[in-house]
Coordinates of C-alpha atoms in Angstrom, one line a residue:
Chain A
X1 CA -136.6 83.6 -55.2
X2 CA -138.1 86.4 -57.4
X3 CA -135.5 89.3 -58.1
X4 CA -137.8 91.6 -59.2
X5 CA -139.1 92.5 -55.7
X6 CA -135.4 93.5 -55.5
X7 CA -136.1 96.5 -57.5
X8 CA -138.2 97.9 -55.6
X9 CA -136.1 98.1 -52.3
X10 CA -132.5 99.4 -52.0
X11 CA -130.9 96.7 -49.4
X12 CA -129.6 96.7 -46.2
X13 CA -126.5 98.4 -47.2
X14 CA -128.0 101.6 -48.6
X15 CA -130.3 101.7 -45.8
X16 CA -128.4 104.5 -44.5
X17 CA -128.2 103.5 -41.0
X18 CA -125.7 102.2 -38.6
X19 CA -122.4 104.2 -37.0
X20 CA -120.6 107.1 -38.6
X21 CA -123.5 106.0 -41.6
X22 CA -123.5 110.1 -43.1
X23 CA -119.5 108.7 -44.1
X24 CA -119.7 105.3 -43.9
X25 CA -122.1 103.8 -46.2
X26 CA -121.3 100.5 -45.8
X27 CA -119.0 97.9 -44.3
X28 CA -118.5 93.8 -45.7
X29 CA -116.4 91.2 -45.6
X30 CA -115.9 88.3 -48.2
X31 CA -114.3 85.0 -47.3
X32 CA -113.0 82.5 -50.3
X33 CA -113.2 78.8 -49.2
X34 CA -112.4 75.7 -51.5
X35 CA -113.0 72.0 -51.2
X36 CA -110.7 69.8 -50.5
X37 CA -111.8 67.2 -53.4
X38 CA -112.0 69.2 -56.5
X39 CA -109.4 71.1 -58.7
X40 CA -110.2 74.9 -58.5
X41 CA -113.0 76.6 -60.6
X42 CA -111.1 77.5 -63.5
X43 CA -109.4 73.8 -63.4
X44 CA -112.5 72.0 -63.1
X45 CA -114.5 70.4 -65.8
X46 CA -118.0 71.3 -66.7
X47 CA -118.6 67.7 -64.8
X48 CA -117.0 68.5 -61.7
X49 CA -118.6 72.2 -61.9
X50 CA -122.2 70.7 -62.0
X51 CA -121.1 68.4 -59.3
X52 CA -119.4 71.1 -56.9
X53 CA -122.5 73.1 -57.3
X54 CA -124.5 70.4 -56.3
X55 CA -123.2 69.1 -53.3
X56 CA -122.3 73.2 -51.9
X57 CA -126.4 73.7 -52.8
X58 CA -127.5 70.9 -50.7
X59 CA -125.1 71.7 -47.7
X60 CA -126.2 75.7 -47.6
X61 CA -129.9 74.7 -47.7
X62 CA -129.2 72.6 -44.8
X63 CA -127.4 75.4 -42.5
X64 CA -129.6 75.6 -39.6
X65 CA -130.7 79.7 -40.3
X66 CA -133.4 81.2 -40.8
X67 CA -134.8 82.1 -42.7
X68 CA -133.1 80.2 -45.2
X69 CA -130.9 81.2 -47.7
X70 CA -132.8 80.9 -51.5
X71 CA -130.4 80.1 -54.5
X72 CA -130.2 81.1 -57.7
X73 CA -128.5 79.5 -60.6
X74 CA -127.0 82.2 -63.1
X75 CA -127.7 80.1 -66.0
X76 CA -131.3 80.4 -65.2
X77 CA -131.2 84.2 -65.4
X78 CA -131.3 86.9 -67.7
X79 CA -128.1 89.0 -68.5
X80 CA -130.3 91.8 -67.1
X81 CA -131.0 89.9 -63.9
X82 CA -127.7 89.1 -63.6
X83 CA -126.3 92.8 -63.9
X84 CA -129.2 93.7 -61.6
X85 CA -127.5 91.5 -59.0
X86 CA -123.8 92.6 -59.8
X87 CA -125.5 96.8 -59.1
X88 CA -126.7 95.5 -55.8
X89 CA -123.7 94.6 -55.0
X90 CA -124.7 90.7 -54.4
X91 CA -122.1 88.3 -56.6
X92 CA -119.2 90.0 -58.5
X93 CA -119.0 90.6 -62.4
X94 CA -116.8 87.7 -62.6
X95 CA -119.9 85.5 -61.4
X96 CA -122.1 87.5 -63.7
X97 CA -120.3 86.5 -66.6
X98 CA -118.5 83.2 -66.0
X99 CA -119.2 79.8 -68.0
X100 CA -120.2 77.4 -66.5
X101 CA -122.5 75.3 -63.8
X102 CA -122.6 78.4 -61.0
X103 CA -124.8 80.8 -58.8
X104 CA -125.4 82.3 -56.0
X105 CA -127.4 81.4 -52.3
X106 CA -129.1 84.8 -51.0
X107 CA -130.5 85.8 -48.2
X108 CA -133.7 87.6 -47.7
X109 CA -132.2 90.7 -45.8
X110 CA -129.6 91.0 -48.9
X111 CA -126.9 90.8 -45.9
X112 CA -125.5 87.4 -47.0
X113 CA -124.8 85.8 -50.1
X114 CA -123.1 82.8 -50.7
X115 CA -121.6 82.8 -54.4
X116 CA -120.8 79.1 -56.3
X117 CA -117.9 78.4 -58.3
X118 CA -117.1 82.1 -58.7
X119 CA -112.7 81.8 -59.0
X120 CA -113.1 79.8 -56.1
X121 CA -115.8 77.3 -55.0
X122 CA -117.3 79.6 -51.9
X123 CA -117.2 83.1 -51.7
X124 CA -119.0 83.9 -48.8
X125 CA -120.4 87.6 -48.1
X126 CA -122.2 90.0 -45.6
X127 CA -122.4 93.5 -46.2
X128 CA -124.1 96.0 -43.4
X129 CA -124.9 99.7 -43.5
X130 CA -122.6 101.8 -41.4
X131 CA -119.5 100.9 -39.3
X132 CA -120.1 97.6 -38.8
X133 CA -117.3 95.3 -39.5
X134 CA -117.5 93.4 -35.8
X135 CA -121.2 92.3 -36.7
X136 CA -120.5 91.4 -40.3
X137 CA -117.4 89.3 -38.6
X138 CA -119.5 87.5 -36.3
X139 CA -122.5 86.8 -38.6
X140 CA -119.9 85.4 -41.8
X141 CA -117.9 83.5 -38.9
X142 CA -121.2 81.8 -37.7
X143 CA -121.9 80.9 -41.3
X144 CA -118.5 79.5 -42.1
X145 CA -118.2 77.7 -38.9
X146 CA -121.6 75.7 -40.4
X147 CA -120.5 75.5 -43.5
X148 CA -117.0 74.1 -42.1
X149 CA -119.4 71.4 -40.1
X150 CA -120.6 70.1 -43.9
X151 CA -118.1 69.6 -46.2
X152 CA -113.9 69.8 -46.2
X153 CA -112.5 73.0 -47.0
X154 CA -109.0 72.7 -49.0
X155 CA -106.6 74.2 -46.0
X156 CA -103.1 73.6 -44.4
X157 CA -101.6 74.3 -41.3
X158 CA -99.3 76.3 -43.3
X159 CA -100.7 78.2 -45.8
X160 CA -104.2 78.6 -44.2
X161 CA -107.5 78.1 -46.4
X162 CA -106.2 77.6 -49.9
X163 CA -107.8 79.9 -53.0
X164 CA -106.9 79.8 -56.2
X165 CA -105.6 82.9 -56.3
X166 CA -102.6 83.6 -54.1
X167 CA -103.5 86.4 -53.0
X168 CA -106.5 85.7 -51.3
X169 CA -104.4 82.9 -49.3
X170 CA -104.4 82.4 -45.4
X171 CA -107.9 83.7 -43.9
X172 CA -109.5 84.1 -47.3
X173 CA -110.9 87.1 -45.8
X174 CA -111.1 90.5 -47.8
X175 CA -112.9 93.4 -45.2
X176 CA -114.0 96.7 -47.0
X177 CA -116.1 99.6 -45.4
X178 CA -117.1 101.7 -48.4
X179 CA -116.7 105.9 -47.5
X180 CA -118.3 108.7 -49.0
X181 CA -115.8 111.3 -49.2
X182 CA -116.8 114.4 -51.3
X183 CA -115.0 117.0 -49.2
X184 CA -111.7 115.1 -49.3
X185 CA -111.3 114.8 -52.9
X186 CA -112.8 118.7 -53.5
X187 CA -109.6 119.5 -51.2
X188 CA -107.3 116.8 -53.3
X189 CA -105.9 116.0 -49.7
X190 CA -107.7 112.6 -50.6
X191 CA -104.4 111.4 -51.9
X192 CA -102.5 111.7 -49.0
X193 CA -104.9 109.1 -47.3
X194 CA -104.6 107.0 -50.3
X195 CA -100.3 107.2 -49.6
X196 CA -101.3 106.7 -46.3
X197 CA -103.5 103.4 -46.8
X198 CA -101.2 102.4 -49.0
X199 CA -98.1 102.4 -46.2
X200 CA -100.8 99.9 -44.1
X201 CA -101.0 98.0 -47.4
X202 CA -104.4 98.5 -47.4
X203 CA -106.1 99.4 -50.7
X204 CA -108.7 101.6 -52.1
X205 CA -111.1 101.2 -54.8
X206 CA -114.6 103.0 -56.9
X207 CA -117.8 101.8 -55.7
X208 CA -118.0 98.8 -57.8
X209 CA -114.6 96.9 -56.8
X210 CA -111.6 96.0 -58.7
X211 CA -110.8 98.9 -61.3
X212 CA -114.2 100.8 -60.9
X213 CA -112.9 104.7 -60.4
X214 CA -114.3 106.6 -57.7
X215 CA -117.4 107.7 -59.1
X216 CA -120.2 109.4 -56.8
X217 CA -117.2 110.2 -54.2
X218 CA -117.2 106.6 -52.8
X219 CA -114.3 104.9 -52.2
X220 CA -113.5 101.5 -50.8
X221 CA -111.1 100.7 -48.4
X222 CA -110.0 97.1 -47.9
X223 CA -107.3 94.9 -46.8
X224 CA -104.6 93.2 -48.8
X225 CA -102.7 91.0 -47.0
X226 CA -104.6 88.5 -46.0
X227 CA -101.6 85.6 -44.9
X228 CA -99.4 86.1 -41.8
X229 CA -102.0 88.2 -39.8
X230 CA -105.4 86.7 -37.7
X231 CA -108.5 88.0 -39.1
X232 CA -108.9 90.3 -36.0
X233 CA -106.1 91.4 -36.8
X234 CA -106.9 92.8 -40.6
X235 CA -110.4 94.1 -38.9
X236 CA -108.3 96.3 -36.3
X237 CA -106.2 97.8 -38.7
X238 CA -109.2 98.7 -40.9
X239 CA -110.7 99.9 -37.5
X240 CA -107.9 101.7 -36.9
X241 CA -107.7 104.2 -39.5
X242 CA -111.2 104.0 -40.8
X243 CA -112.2 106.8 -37.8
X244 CA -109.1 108.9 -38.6
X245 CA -110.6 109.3 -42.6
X246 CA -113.7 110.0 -41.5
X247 CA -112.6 112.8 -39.1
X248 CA -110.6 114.3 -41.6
X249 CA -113.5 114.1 -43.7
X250 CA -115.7 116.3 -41.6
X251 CA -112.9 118.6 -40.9
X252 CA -113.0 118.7 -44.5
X253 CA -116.4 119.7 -44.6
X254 CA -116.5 122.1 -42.0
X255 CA -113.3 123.6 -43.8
X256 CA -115.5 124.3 -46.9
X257 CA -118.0 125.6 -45.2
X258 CA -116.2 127.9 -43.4
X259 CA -114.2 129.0 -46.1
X260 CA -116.4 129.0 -49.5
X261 CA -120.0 128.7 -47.3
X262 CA -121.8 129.9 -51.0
X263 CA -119.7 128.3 -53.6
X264 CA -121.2 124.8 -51.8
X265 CA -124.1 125.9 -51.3
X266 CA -124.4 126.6 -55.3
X267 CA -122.8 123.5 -56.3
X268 CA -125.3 121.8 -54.3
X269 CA -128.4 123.8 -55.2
X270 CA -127.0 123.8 -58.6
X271 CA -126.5 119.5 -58.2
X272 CA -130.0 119.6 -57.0
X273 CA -131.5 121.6 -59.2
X274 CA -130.0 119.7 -62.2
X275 CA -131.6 116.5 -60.9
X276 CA -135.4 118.0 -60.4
X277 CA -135.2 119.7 -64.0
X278 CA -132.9 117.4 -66.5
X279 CA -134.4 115.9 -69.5
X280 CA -131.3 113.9 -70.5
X281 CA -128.9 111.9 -67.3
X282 CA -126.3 109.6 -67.3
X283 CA -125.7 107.0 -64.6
X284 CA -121.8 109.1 -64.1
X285 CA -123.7 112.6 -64.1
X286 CA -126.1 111.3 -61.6
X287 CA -123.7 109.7 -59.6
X288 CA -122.1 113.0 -59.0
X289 CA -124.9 115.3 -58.6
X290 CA -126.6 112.9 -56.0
X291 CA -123.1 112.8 -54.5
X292 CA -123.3 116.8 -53.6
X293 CA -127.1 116.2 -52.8
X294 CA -126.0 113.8 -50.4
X295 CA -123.4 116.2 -49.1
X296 CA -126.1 118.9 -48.8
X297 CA -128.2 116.7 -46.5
X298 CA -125.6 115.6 -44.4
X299 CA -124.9 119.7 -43.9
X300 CA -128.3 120.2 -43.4
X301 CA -128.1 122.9 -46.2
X302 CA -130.8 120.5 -48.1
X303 CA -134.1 120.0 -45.7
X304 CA -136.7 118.5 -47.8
X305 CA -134.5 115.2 -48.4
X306 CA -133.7 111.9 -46.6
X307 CA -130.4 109.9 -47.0
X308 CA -132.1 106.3 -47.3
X309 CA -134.2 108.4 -50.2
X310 CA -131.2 109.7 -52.0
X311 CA -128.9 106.1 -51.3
X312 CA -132.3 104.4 -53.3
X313 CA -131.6 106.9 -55.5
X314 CA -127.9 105.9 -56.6
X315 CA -128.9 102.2 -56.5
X316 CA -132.6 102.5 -58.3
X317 CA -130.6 105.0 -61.4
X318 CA -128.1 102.1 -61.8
X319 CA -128.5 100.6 -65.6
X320 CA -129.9 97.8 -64.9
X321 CA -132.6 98.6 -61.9
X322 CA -133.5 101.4 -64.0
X323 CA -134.4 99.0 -67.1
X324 CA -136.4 96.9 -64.6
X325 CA -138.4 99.7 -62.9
X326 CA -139.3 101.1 -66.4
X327 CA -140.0 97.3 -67.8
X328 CA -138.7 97.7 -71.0
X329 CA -134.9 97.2 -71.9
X330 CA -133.4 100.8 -73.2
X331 CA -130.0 101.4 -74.8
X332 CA -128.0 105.0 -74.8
X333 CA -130.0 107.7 -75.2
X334 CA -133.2 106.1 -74.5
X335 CA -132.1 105.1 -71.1
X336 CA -130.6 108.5 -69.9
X337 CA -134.3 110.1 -70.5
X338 CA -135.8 107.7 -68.9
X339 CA -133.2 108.5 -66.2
X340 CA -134.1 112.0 -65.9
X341 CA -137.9 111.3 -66.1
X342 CA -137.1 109.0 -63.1
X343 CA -135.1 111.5 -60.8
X344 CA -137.6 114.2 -61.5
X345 CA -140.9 112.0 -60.4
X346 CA -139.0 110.2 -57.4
X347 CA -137.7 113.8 -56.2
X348 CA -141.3 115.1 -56.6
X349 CA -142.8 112.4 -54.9
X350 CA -140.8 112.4 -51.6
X351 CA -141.6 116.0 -52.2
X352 CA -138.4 118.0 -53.0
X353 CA -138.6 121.7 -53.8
X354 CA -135.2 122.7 -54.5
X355 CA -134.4 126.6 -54.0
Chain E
X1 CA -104.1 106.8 -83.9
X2 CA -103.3 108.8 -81.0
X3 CA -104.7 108.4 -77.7
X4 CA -106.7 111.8 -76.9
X5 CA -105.9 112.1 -73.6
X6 CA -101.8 111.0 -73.9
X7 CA -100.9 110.9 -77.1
X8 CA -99.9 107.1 -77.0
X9 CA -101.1 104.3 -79.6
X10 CA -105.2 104.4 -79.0
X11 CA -106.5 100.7 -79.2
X12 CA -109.9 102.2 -77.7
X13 CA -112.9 103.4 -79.8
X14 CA -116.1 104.7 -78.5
X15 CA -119.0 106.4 -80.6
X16 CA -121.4 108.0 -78.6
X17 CA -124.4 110.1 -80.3
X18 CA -125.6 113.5 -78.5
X19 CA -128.2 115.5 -79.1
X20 CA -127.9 113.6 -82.9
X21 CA -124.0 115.0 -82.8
X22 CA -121.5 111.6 -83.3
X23 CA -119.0 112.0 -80.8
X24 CA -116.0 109.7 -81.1
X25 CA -113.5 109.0 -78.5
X26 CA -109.8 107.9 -78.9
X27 CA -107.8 105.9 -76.1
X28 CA -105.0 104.1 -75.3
X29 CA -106.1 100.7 -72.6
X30 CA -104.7 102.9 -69.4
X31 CA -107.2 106.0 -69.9
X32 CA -109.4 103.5 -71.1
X33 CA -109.2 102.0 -68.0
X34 CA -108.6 105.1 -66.0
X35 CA -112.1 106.3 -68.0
X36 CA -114.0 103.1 -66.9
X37 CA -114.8 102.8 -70.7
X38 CA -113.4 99.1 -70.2
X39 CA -112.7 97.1 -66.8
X40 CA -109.2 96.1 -65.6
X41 CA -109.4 92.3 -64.7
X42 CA -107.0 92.0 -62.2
X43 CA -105.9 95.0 -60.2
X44 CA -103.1 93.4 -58.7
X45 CA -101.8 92.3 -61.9
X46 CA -100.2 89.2 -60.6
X47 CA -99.0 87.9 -64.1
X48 CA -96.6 90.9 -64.0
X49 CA -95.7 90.3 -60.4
X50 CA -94.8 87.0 -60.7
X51 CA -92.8 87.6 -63.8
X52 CA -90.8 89.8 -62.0
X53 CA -90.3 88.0 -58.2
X54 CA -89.5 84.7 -60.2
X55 CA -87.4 86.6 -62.8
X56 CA -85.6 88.3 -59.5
X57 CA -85.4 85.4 -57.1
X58 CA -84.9 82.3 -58.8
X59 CA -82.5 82.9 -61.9
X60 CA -81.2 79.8 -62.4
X61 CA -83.9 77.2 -60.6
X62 CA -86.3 78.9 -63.1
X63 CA -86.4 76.5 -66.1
X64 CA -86.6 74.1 -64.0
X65 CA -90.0 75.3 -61.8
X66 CA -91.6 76.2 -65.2
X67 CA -91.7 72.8 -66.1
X68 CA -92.9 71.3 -63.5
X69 CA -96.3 69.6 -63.3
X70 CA -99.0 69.0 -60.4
X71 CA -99.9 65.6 -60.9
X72 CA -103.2 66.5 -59.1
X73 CA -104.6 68.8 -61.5
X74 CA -102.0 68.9 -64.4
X75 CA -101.6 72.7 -64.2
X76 CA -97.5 73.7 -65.2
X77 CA -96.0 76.4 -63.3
X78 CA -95.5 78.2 -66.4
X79 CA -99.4 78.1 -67.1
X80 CA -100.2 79.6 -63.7
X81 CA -97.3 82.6 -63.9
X82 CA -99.7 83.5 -66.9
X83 CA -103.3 82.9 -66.2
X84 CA -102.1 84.1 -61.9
X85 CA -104.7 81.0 -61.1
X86 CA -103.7 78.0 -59.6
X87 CA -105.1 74.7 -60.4
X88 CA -106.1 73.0 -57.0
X89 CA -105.0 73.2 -53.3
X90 CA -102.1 70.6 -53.9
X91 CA -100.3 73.4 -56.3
X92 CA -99.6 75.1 -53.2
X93 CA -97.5 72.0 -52.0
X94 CA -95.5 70.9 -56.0
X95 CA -95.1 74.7 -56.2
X96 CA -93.6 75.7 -53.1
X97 CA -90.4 77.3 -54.1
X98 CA -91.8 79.7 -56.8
X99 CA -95.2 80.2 -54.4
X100 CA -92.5 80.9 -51.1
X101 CA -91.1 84.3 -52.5
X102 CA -94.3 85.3 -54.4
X103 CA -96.1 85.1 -51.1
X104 CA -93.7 86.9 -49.5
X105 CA -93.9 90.0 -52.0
X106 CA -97.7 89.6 -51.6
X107 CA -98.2 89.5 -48.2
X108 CA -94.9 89.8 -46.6
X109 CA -95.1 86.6 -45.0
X110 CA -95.0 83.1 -45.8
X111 CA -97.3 81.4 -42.3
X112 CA -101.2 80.9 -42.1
X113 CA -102.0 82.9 -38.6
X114 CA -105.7 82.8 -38.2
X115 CA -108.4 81.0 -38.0
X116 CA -108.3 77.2 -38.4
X117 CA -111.3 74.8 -39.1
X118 CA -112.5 73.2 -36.0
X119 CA -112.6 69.8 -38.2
X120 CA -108.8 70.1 -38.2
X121 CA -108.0 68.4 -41.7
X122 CA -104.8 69.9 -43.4
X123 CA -103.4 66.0 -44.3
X124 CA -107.1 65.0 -45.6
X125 CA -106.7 67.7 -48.0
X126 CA -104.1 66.1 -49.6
X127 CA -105.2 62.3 -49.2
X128 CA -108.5 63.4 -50.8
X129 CA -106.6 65.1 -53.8
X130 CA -104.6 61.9 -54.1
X131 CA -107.7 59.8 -54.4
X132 CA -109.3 61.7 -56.9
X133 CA -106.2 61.3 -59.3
X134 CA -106.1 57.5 -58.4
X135 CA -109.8 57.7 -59.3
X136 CA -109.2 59.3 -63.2
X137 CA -106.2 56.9 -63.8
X138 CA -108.4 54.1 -63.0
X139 CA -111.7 55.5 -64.9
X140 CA -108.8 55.9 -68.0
X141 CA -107.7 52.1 -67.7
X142 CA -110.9 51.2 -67.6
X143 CA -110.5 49.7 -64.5
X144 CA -114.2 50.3 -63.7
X145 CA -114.0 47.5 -60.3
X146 CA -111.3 50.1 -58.7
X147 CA -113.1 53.2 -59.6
X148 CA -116.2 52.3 -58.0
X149 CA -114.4 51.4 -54.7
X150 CA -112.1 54.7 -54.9
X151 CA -115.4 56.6 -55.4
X152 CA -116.9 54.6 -52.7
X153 CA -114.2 56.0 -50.6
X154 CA -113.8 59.6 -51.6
X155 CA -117.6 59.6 -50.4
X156 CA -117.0 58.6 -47.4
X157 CA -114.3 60.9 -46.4
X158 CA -116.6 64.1 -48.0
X159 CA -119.4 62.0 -45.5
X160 CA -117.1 62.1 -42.7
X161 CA -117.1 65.8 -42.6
X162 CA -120.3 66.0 -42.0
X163 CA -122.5 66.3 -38.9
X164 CA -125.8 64.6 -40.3

């Protein structure tokens, strides 16, 4: 599998298609699974580790899909690779920078990935662009259901599928759908959705997961009870409340439209403008003006610009995809110029002419 | 030194050059963290949950639970209420009155609901464990006749899982 034709793509979850996909960027669930015969990752031996990758290899090259899954071994890869992998959203940091025998099975449409002795022994994934937890559902069921066929999971009537971590116990399963919710947080009445979520004890997060802030306006909602309630269960209450955010989000918008119809507009000429003309960007400064770009689109106060462009845009300005695209590896300074240099040719290219 | 955003201890440092101008930046971990400047580990922070439900529910049977072993994996109580990891799937059984409550807090109920493996295998689970620690005891006596046949067997049952 050669990750550097990932750089040049943005993958199926910034594709910018799908329902409700001008709020909803993306939706994805994860399910932990452990074998019965082994202690859990951070229990095993470097031994047992070689051997648990081994055998869980061997099975996911035999599930009957296609086409099939190609898998990577971290220790095989660069630090830069690995980061580039983490960006896209493909195994977790933890993964990233674990010891130890480990990797990762992807597939070709970046929709599954099948992670190997991450905290626990299988961390299954699909991620899809827009409102789309149903089909993510049905396509990581079908997976698990072969993987199920091909070697013992560690479960009990009881408890469910066993993790190491108690609080991924029962149906393993964590759903997110991740939301892009400038308007909310520019009227601050983002944190009554947040008390609200957290009343469902569902929980929100940054774009990059466990203590990533909010940067770029996404946020992530996900379940966090994952024992004492079906797995169709967790996806309705997501389902639920997911098209009550996004309607307050557009009332949101239409609110600042209505009320402030220039101050927007300037803080999204200006977000523009900043992005064709900088010399000098960091990844949080871009973040934010492609944020209100984004916005702008969706409002149809920017013309000249497409979503899937712009969503290529937060993912190709990451550190890492940036160091690939240049070639060269960049530190501080170096990197934010070649940042800027970046925005202002892509933007050119795809023919922007801000106002 | 003084966190610069609220005035607490700072145990974070960054130097950042602009424009040729050293910037230096003075935090304590929470803005730090708040600041992405470092990642949180573990949102949830279940060491500091568990202190507290096992602190509040158990009293007494504490001392106890802490000491307690899985002969599976060899993990102590005490070693998972500070790493918040357990050591294998049979922790879930040794450890069931410190794990009963703690789930509770977690996910306000204590009963698996959804979906189970068609395979049905929750007493293999613990059969295989069992053979596995038969195994090591008999690879440390140096009982080498016995450890071939227990791996001979632990083969078979991850064989009879599957369909080819």
């Amino acid at each position: 599998m050669n990750l550097n034709n990932l750089t040049h793509t943005s993958g199926e979850w910034l594709r910018g298609s799908g329902p409700e996909s001008d709020i909803v960027i993306s939706s994805r669930i994860r399910l932990a699974r452990n074998l019965a015969a082994f202690p859990f990752t951070n229990r095993a031996s470097a031994f047992q580790k070689a051997e648990i990758e081994e055998l869980l290899r061997d099975r996911i090259a035999k599930l009957d899909l296609s086409p099939n899954l190609g898998y990577v071994k971290m220790a095989g890869l660069s630090l830069l690779d690995r980061q580039l992998l983490v960006e896209r959203q493909l195994i977790s940091r933890e993964l990233a920078t674990a010891e130890g025998p480990r990797g990762v099975a992807l597939g070709a449409q970046e929709t599954l990935s099948v992670m190997v002795n991450e905290e626990d022994h299988l961390r299954l994934q699909v991620m899809r662009s827009g409102l789309t937890l149903d089909t993510a559902w049905s396509e990581i069921n079908h997976i698990d259901d072969l993987l199920e066929a091909r070697v013992s999971y560690a479960f009990s009537d009881e408890f469910g599928y066993l993790t190491a971590c108690p609080t991924n116990v029962g149906t393993g399963m964590r759903a997110s759908v991740m939301l892009h919710l400038p308007a909310l947080e520019h009227s601050k009445h983002i944190d009554n959705v947040f008390r609200a979520l957290q009343k469902l004890s569902l929980a929100v997060r940054g774009l990059y997961g466990e203590g990533s802030r909010a940067s770029g306006h996404f946020y992530q909602i996900s379940n966090q009870v994952t024992l004492g309630k079906s797995e169709s269960q967790i996806l309705s209450e997501i389902q639920d409340v997911v098209p009550q955010i996004i309607k307050y989000e557009r009332e949101a918008r239409q609110t600042w439209l209505s009320e402030n119809r220039q101050g927007l507009q300037d803080k999204i000429s200006r977000a523009y403008g900043t992005l064709f003309s900088a010399t000098m960007m960091t990844s949080e400064e871009t973040m934010e003006l492609l944020s209100y770009v984004r916005l702008g689109v969706n409002l149809s106060l920017v013309e000249d610009l497409s979503i899937p462009t712009i969503n290529e845009l937060f993912i190709h300005t990451q550190p890492a995809h940036l160091q690939k695209l240049v070639g060269e590896p960049l530190d501080g300074e170096a990197r934010n110029a070649a940042r800027a240099r970046y925005l202002r040719s892509r933007l050119r290219e795809s023919g922007a002419s801000p106002n | 030194m003084k966190c610069e955003a609220c005035g607490q201890l700072a145990t974070v440092h960054q130097t950042t050059l602009v424009e040729g101008q050293k910037r230096e930046l003075h935090l304590c971990r929470p803005c730090a963290e708040e600041r992405r400047l470092i990642q949180t580990n573990n949102e949830l922070n279940l060491p500091a949950i568990l202190q507290h439900v096992i602190g509040q529910h158990l009293g007494p049977e504490m001392d106890e639970l802490a000491r307690q072993r899985c002969p599976i994996c060899g993990i102590r109580f005490m070693e998972f209420r500070a790493q918040g990891r357990l050591g294998c799937s049979n922790d879930y059984e040794c450890f069931r009155i410190g794990l009963d409550s703690l789930l509770y807090r977690i996910h306000r109920s204590t009963r698996h609901t959804g979906k189970v493996p068609r395979q049905g295998v929750p007493t293999v689970v613990f059969e295989v464990a069992l053979l596995r620690q038969r195994l090591r005891a008999a690879v440390e006596a140096e009982e080498y006749h016995e450890a071939a046949r227990l791996r001979d067997l632990l083969r078979q049952r991850e064989a009879g899982h599957e369909s080819e």
